[in-house]
PDB file of C-alpha atoms in Angstrom:
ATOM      1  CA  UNK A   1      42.941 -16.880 -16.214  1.00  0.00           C
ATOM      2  CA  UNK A   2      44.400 -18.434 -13.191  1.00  0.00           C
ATOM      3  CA  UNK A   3      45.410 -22.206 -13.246  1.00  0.00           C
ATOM      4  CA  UNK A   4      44.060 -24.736 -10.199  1.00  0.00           C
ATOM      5  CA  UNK A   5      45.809 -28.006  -9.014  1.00  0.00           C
ATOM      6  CA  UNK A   6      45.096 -31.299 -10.415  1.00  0.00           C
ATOM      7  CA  UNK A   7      45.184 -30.975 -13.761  1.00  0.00           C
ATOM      8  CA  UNK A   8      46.950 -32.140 -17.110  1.00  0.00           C
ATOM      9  CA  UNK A   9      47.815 -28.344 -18.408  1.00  0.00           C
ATOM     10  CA  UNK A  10      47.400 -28.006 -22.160  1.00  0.00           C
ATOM     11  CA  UNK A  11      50.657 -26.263 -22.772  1.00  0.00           C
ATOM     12  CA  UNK A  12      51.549 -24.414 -26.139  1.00  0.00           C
ATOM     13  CA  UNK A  13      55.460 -23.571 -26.834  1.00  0.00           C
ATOM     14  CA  UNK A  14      56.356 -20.505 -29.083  1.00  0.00           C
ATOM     15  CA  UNK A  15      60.357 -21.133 -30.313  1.00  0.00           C
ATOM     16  CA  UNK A  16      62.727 -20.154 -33.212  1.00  0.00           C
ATOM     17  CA  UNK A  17      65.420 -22.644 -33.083  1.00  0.00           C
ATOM     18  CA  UNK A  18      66.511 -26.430 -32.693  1.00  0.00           C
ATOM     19  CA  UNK A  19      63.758 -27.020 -30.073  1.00  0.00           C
ATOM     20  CA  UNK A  20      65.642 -29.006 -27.450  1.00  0.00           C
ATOM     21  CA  UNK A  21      63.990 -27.526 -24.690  1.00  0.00           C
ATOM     22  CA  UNK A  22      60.323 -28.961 -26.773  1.00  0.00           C
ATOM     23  CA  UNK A  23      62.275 -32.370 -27.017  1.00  0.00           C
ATOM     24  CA  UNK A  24      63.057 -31.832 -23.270  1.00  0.00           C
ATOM     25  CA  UNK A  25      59.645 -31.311 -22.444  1.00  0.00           C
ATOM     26  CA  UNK A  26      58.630 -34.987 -24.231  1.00  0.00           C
ATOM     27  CA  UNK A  27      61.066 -36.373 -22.723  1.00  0.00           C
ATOM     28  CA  UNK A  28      59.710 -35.451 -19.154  1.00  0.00           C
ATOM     29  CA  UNK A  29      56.159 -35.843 -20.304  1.00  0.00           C
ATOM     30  CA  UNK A  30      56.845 -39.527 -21.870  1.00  0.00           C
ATOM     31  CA  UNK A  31      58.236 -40.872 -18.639  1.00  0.00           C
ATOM     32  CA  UNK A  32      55.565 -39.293 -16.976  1.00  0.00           C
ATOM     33  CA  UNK A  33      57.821 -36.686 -14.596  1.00  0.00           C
ATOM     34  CA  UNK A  34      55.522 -33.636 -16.268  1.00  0.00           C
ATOM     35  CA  UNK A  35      51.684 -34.007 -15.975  1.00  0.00           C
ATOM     36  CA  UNK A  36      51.267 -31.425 -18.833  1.00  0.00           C
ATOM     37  CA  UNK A  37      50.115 -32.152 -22.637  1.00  0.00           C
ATOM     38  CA  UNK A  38      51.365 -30.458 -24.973  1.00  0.00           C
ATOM     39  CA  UNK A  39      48.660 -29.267 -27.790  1.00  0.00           C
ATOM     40  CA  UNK A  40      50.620 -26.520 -29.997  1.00  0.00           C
ATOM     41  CA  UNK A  41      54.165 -25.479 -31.377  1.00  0.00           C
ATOM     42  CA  UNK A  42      54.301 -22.066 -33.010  1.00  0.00           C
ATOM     43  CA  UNK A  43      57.486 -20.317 -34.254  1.00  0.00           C
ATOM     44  CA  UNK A  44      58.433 -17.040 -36.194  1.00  0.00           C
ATOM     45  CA  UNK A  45      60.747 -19.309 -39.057  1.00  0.00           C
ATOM     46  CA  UNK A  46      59.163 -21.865 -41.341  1.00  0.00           C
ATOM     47  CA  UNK A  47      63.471 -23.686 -40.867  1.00  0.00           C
ATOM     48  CA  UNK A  48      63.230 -24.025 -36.564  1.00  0.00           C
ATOM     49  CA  UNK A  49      64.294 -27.951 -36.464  1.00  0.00           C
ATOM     50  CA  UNK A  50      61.754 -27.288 -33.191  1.00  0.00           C
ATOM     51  CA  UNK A  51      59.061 -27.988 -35.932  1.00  0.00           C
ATOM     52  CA  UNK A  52      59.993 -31.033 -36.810  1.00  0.00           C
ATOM     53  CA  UNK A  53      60.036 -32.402 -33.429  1.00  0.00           C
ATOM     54  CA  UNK A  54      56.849 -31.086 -32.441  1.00  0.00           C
ATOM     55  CA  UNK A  55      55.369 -32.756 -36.188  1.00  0.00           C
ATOM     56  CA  UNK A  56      56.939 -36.153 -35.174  1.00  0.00           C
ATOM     57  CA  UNK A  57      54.990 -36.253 -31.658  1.00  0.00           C
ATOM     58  CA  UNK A  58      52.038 -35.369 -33.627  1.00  0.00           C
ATOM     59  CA  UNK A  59      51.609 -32.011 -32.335  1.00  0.00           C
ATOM     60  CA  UNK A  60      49.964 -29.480 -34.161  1.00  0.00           C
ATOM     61  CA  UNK A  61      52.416 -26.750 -35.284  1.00  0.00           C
ATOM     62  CA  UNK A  62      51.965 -23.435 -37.118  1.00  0.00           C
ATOM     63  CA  UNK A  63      54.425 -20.926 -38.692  1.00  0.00           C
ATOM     64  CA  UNK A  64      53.882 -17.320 -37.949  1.00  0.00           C
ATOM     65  CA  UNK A  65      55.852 -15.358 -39.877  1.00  0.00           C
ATOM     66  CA  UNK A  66      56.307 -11.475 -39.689  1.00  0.00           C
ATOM     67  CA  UNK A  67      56.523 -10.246 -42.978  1.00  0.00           C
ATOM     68  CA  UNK A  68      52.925 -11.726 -43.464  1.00  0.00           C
ATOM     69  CA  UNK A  69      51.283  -9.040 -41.344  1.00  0.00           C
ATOM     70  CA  UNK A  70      51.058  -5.673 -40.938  1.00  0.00           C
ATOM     71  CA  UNK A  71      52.803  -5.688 -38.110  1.00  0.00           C
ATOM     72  CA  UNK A  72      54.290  -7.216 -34.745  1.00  0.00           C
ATOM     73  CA  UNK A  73      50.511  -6.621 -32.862  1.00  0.00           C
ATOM     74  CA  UNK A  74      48.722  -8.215 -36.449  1.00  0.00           C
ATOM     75  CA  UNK A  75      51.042 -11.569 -36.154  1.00  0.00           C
ATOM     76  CA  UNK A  76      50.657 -11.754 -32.574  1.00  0.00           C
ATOM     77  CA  UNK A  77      47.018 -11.438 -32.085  1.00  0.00           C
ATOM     78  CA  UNK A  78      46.753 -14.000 -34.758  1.00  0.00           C
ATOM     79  CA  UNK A  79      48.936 -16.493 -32.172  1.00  0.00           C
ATOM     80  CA  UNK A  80      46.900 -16.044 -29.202  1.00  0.00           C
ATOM     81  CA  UNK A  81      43.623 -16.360 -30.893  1.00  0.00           C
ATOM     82  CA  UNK A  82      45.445 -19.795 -32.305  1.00  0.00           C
ATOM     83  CA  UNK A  83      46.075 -20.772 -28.904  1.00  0.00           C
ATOM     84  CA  UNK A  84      42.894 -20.127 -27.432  1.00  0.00           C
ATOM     85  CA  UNK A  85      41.423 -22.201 -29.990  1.00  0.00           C
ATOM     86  CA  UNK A  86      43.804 -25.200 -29.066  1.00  0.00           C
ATOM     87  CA  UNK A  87      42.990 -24.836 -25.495  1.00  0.00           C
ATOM     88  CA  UNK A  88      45.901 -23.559 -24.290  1.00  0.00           C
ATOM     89  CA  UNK A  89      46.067 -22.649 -20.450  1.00  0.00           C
ATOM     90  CA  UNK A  90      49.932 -21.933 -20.154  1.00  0.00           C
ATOM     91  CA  UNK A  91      52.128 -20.631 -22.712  1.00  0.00           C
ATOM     92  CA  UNK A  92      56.250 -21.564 -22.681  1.00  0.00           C
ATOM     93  CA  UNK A  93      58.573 -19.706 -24.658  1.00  0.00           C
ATOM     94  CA  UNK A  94      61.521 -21.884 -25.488  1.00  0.00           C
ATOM     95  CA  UNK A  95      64.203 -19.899 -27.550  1.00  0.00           C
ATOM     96  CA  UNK A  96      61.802 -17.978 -29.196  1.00  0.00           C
ATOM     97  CA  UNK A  97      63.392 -14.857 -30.159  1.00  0.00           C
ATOM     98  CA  UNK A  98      60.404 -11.701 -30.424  1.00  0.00           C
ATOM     99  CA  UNK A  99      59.191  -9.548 -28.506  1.00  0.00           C
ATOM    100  CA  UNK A 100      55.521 -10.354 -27.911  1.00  0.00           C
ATOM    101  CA  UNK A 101      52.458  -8.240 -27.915  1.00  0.00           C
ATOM    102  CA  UNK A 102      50.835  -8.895 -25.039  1.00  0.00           C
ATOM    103  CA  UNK A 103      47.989  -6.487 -25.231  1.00  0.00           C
ATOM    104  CA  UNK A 104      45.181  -9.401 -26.864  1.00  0.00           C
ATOM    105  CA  UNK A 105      46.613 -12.733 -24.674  1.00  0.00           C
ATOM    106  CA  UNK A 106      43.407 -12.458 -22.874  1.00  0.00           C
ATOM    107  CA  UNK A 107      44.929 -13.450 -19.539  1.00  0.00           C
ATOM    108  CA  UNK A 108      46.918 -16.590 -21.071  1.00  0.00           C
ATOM    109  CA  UNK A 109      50.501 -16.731 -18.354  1.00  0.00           C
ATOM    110  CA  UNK A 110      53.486 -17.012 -20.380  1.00  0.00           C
ATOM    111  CA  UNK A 111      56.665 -18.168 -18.872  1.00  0.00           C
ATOM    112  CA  UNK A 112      60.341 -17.926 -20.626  1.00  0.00           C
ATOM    113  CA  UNK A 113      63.223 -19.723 -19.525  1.00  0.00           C
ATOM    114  CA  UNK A 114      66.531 -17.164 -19.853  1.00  0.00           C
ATOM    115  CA  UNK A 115      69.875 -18.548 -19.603  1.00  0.00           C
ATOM    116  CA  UNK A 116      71.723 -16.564 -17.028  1.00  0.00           C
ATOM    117  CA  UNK A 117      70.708 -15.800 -13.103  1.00  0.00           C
ATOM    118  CA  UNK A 118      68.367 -12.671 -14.321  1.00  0.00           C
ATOM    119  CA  UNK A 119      68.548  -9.794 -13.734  1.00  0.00           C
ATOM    120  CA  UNK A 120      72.284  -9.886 -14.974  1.00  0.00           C
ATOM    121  CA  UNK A 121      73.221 -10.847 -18.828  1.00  0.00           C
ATOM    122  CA  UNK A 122      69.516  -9.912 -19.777  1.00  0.00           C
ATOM    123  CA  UNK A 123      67.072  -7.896 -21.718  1.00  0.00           C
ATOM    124  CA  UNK A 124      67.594  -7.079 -25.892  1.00  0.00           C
ATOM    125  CA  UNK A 125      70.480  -8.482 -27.779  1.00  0.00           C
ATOM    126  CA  UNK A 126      71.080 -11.287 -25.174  1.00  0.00           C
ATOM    127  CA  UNK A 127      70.110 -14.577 -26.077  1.00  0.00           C
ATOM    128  CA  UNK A 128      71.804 -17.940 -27.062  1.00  0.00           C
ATOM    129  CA  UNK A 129      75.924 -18.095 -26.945  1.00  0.00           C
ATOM    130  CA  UNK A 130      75.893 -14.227 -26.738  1.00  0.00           C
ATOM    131  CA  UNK A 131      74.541 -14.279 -22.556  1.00  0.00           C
ATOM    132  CA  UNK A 132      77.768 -16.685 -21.950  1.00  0.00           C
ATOM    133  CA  UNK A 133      80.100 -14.637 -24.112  1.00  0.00           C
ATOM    134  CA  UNK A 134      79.270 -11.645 -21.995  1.00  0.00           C
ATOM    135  CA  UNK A 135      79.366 -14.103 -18.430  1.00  0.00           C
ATOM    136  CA  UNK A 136      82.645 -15.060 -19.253  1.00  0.00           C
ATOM    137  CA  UNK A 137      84.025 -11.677 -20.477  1.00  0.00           C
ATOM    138  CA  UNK A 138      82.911 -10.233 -16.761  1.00  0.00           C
ATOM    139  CA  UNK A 139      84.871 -12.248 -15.366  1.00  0.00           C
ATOM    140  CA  UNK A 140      81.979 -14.432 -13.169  1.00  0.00           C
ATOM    141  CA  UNK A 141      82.046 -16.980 -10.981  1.00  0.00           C
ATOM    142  CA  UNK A 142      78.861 -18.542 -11.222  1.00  0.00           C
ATOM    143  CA  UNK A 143      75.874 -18.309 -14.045  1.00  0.00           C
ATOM    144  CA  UNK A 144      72.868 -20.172 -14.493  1.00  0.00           C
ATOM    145  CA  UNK A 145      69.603 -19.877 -15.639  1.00  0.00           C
ATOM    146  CA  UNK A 146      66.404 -18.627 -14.876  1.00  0.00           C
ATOM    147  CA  UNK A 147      62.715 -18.981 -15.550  1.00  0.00           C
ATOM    148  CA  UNK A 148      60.237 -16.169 -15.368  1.00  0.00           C
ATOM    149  CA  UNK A 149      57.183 -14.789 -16.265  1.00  0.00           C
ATOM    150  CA  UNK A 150      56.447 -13.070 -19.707  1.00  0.00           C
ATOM    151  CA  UNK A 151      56.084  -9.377 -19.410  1.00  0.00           C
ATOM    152  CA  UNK A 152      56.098  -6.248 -22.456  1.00  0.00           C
ATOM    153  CA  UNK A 153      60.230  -6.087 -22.404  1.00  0.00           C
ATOM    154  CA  UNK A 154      62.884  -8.979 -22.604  1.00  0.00           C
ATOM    155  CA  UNK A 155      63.541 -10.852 -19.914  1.00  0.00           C
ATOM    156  CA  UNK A 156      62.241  -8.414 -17.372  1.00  0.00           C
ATOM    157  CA  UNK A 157      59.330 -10.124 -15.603  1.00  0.00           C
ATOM    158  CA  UNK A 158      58.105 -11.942 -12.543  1.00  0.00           C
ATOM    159  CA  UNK A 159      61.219 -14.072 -11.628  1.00  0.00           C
ATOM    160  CA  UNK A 160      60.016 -17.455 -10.781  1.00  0.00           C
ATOM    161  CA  UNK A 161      63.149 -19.385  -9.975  1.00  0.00           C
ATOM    162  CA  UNK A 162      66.772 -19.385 -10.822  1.00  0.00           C
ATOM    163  CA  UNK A 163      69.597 -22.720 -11.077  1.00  0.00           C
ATOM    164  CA  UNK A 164      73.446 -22.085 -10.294  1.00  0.00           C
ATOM    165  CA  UNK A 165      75.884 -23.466 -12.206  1.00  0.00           C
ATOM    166  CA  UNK A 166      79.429 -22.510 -11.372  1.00  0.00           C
ATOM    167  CA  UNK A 167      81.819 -21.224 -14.283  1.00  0.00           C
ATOM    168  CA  UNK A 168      85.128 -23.163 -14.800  1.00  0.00           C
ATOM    169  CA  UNK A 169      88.176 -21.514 -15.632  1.00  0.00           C
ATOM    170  CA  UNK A 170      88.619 -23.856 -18.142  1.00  0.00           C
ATOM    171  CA  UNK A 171      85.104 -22.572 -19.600  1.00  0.00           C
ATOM    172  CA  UNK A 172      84.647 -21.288 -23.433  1.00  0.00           C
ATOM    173  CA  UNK A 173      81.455 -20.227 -24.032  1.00  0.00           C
ATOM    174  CA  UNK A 174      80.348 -23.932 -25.694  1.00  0.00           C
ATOM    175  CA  UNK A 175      81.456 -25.815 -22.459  1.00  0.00           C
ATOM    176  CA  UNK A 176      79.569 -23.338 -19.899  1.00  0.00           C
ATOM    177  CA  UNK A 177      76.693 -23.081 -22.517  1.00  0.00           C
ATOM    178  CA  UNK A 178      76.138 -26.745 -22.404  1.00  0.00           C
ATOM    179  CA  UNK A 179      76.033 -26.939 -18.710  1.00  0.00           C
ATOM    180  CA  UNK A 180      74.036 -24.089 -18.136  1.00  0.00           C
ATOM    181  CA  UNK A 181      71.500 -26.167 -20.819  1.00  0.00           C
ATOM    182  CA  UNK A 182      71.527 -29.776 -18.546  1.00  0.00           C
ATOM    183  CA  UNK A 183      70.285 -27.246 -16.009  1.00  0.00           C
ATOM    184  CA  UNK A 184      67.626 -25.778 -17.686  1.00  0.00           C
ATOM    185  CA  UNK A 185      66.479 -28.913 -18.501  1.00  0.00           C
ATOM    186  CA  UNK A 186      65.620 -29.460 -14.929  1.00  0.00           C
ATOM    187  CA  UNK A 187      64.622 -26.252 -13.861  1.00  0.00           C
ATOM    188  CA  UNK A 188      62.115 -25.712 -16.515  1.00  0.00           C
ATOM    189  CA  UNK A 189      60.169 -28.731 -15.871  1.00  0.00           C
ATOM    190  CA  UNK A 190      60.719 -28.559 -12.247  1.00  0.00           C
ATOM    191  CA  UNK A 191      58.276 -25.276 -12.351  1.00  0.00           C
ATOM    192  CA  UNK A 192      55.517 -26.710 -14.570  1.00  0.00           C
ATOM    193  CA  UNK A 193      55.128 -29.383 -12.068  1.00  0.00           C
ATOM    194  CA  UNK A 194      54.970 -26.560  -9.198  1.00  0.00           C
ATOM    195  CA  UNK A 195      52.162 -25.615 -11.401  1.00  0.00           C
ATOM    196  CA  UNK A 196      50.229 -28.702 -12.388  1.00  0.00           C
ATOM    197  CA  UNK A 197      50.553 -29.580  -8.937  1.00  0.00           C
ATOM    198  CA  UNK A 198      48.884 -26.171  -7.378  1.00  0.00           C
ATOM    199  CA  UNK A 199      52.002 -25.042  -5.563  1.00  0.00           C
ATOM    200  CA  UNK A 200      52.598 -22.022  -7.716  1.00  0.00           C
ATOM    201  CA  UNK A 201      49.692 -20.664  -9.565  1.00  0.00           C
ATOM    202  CA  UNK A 202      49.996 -17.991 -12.643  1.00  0.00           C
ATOM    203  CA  UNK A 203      47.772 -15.984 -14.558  1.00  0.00           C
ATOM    204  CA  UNK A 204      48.550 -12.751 -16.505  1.00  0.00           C
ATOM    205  CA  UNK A 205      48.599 -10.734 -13.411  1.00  0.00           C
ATOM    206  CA  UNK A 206      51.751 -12.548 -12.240  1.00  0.00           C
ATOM    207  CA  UNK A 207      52.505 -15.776  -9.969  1.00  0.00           C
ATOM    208  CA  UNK A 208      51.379 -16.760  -6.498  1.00  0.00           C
ATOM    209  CA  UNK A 209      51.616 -18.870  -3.724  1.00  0.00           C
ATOM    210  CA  UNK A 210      49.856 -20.241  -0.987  1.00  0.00           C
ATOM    211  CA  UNK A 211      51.024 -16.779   1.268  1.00  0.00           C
ATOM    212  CA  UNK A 212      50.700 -14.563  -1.410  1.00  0.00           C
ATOM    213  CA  UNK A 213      53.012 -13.281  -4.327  1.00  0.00           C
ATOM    214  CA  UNK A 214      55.692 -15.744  -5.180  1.00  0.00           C
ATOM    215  CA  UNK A 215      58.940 -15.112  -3.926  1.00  0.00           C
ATOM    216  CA  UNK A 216      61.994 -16.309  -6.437  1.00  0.00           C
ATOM    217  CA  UNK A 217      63.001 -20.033  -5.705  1.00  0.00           C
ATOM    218  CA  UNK A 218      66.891 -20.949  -5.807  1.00  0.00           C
ATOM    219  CA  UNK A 219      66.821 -24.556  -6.508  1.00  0.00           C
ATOM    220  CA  UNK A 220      69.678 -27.287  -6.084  1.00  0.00           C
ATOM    221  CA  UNK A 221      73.311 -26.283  -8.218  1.00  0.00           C
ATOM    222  CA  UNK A 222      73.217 -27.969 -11.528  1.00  0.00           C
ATOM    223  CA  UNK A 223      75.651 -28.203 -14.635  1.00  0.00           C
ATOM    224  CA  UNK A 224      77.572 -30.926 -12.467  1.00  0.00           C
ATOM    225  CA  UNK A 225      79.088 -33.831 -13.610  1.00  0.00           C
ATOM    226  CA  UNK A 226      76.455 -36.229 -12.690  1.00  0.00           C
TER     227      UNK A 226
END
């Protein structure tokens, strides 16, 4: 499955938490910044606060929990044949928290949006306040985030583009958290357009561009004040 230009993607997101980076998405979509609909919310807990938003913008959501399959492969063929019968064309994880099976997607691109500039402060274990924890306690300069495509091991595929945002000295891991965050909520959207609009195209084989494979994109420094 490869995605062309000119068209409204039907997007599906897969998350486990508070689903600001769904609410995000709405935002962009509603004042019509992101020409992509989205047509199904998933997660692996029945509590993520992400479905509730997703119910109150009348999208369809579904609960896919593990204990109700034989296993991680079971529960995650049962998502992707969900999706394909939504229509999905793109799939965005947005804090969701397992490892998927990728083996039965047949050829849907999955992006994930990790924050830290990958391939530092990623892979198993780091997720959520723990990535900025381990930023600070290494003593960095700079972090950021970074949006890539989905492969069989955390946070280790395609790298699609990163965001800087520098780290303060007055910086906890709440403070630098929440900047890192304002940036992801541009850079995240920011790449779906590249999509809807043709300049990057994806499919399960990875991400191109008009010359070929895409090369990572460094966009603008965010996590200002502005």
């Amino acid at each position: 499955m490869s995605l062309e230009p000119a068209q409204v993607l039907p997007v599906a997101v897969l998350l486990s938490g508070t689903g600001r980076t769904l609410a995000n998405f709405l935002k962009e979509i509603e004042g019509k910044k992101l020409p992509v609909r989205i047509v199904a919310v998933g997660s692996d807990r029945a509590s993520a606060r992400g479905l509730q938003i997703a119910t109150a913008a009348k999208i369809p959501t579904r609960v896919f929990k593990k204990s109700e399959y034989a296993g991680r492969a079971q529960r995650d063929r049962e998502i992707f044949r969900w999706l394909q019968e939504r229509g999905v064309r793109l799939l965005c994880l947005a804090g969701y928290l397992s490892l998927l099976d990728l083996s039965c997607r047949a050829e849907l691109p999955v992006l994930n949006i990790h924050p830290a500039l990958l391939p530092r402060f990623g892979g198993a274990g780091f997720y959520g306040d723990r990535v900025h924890c381990a930023v600070l306690a290494a003593g960095e300069k700079e972090s950021g985030a970074t949006v890539h495509m989905v492969d069989e091991h955390f946070d280790s595929g395609q790298i699609l583009a990163r965001i800087k945002v520098p780290v303060l000295d007055s910086d906890d891991s709440a403070s630098l958290g929440a900047r890192v965050f304002q940036a992801e909520c541009d850079l995240y959207p920011r790449v779906l357009r590249w999509i809807a609009e043709g300049k990057l195209r994806v499919s399960a084989s990875g991400a191109f561009g008009e010359s070929g494979r895409w090369e990572p994109v460094t966009v603008g420094e965010g996590g200002g004040n502005s």
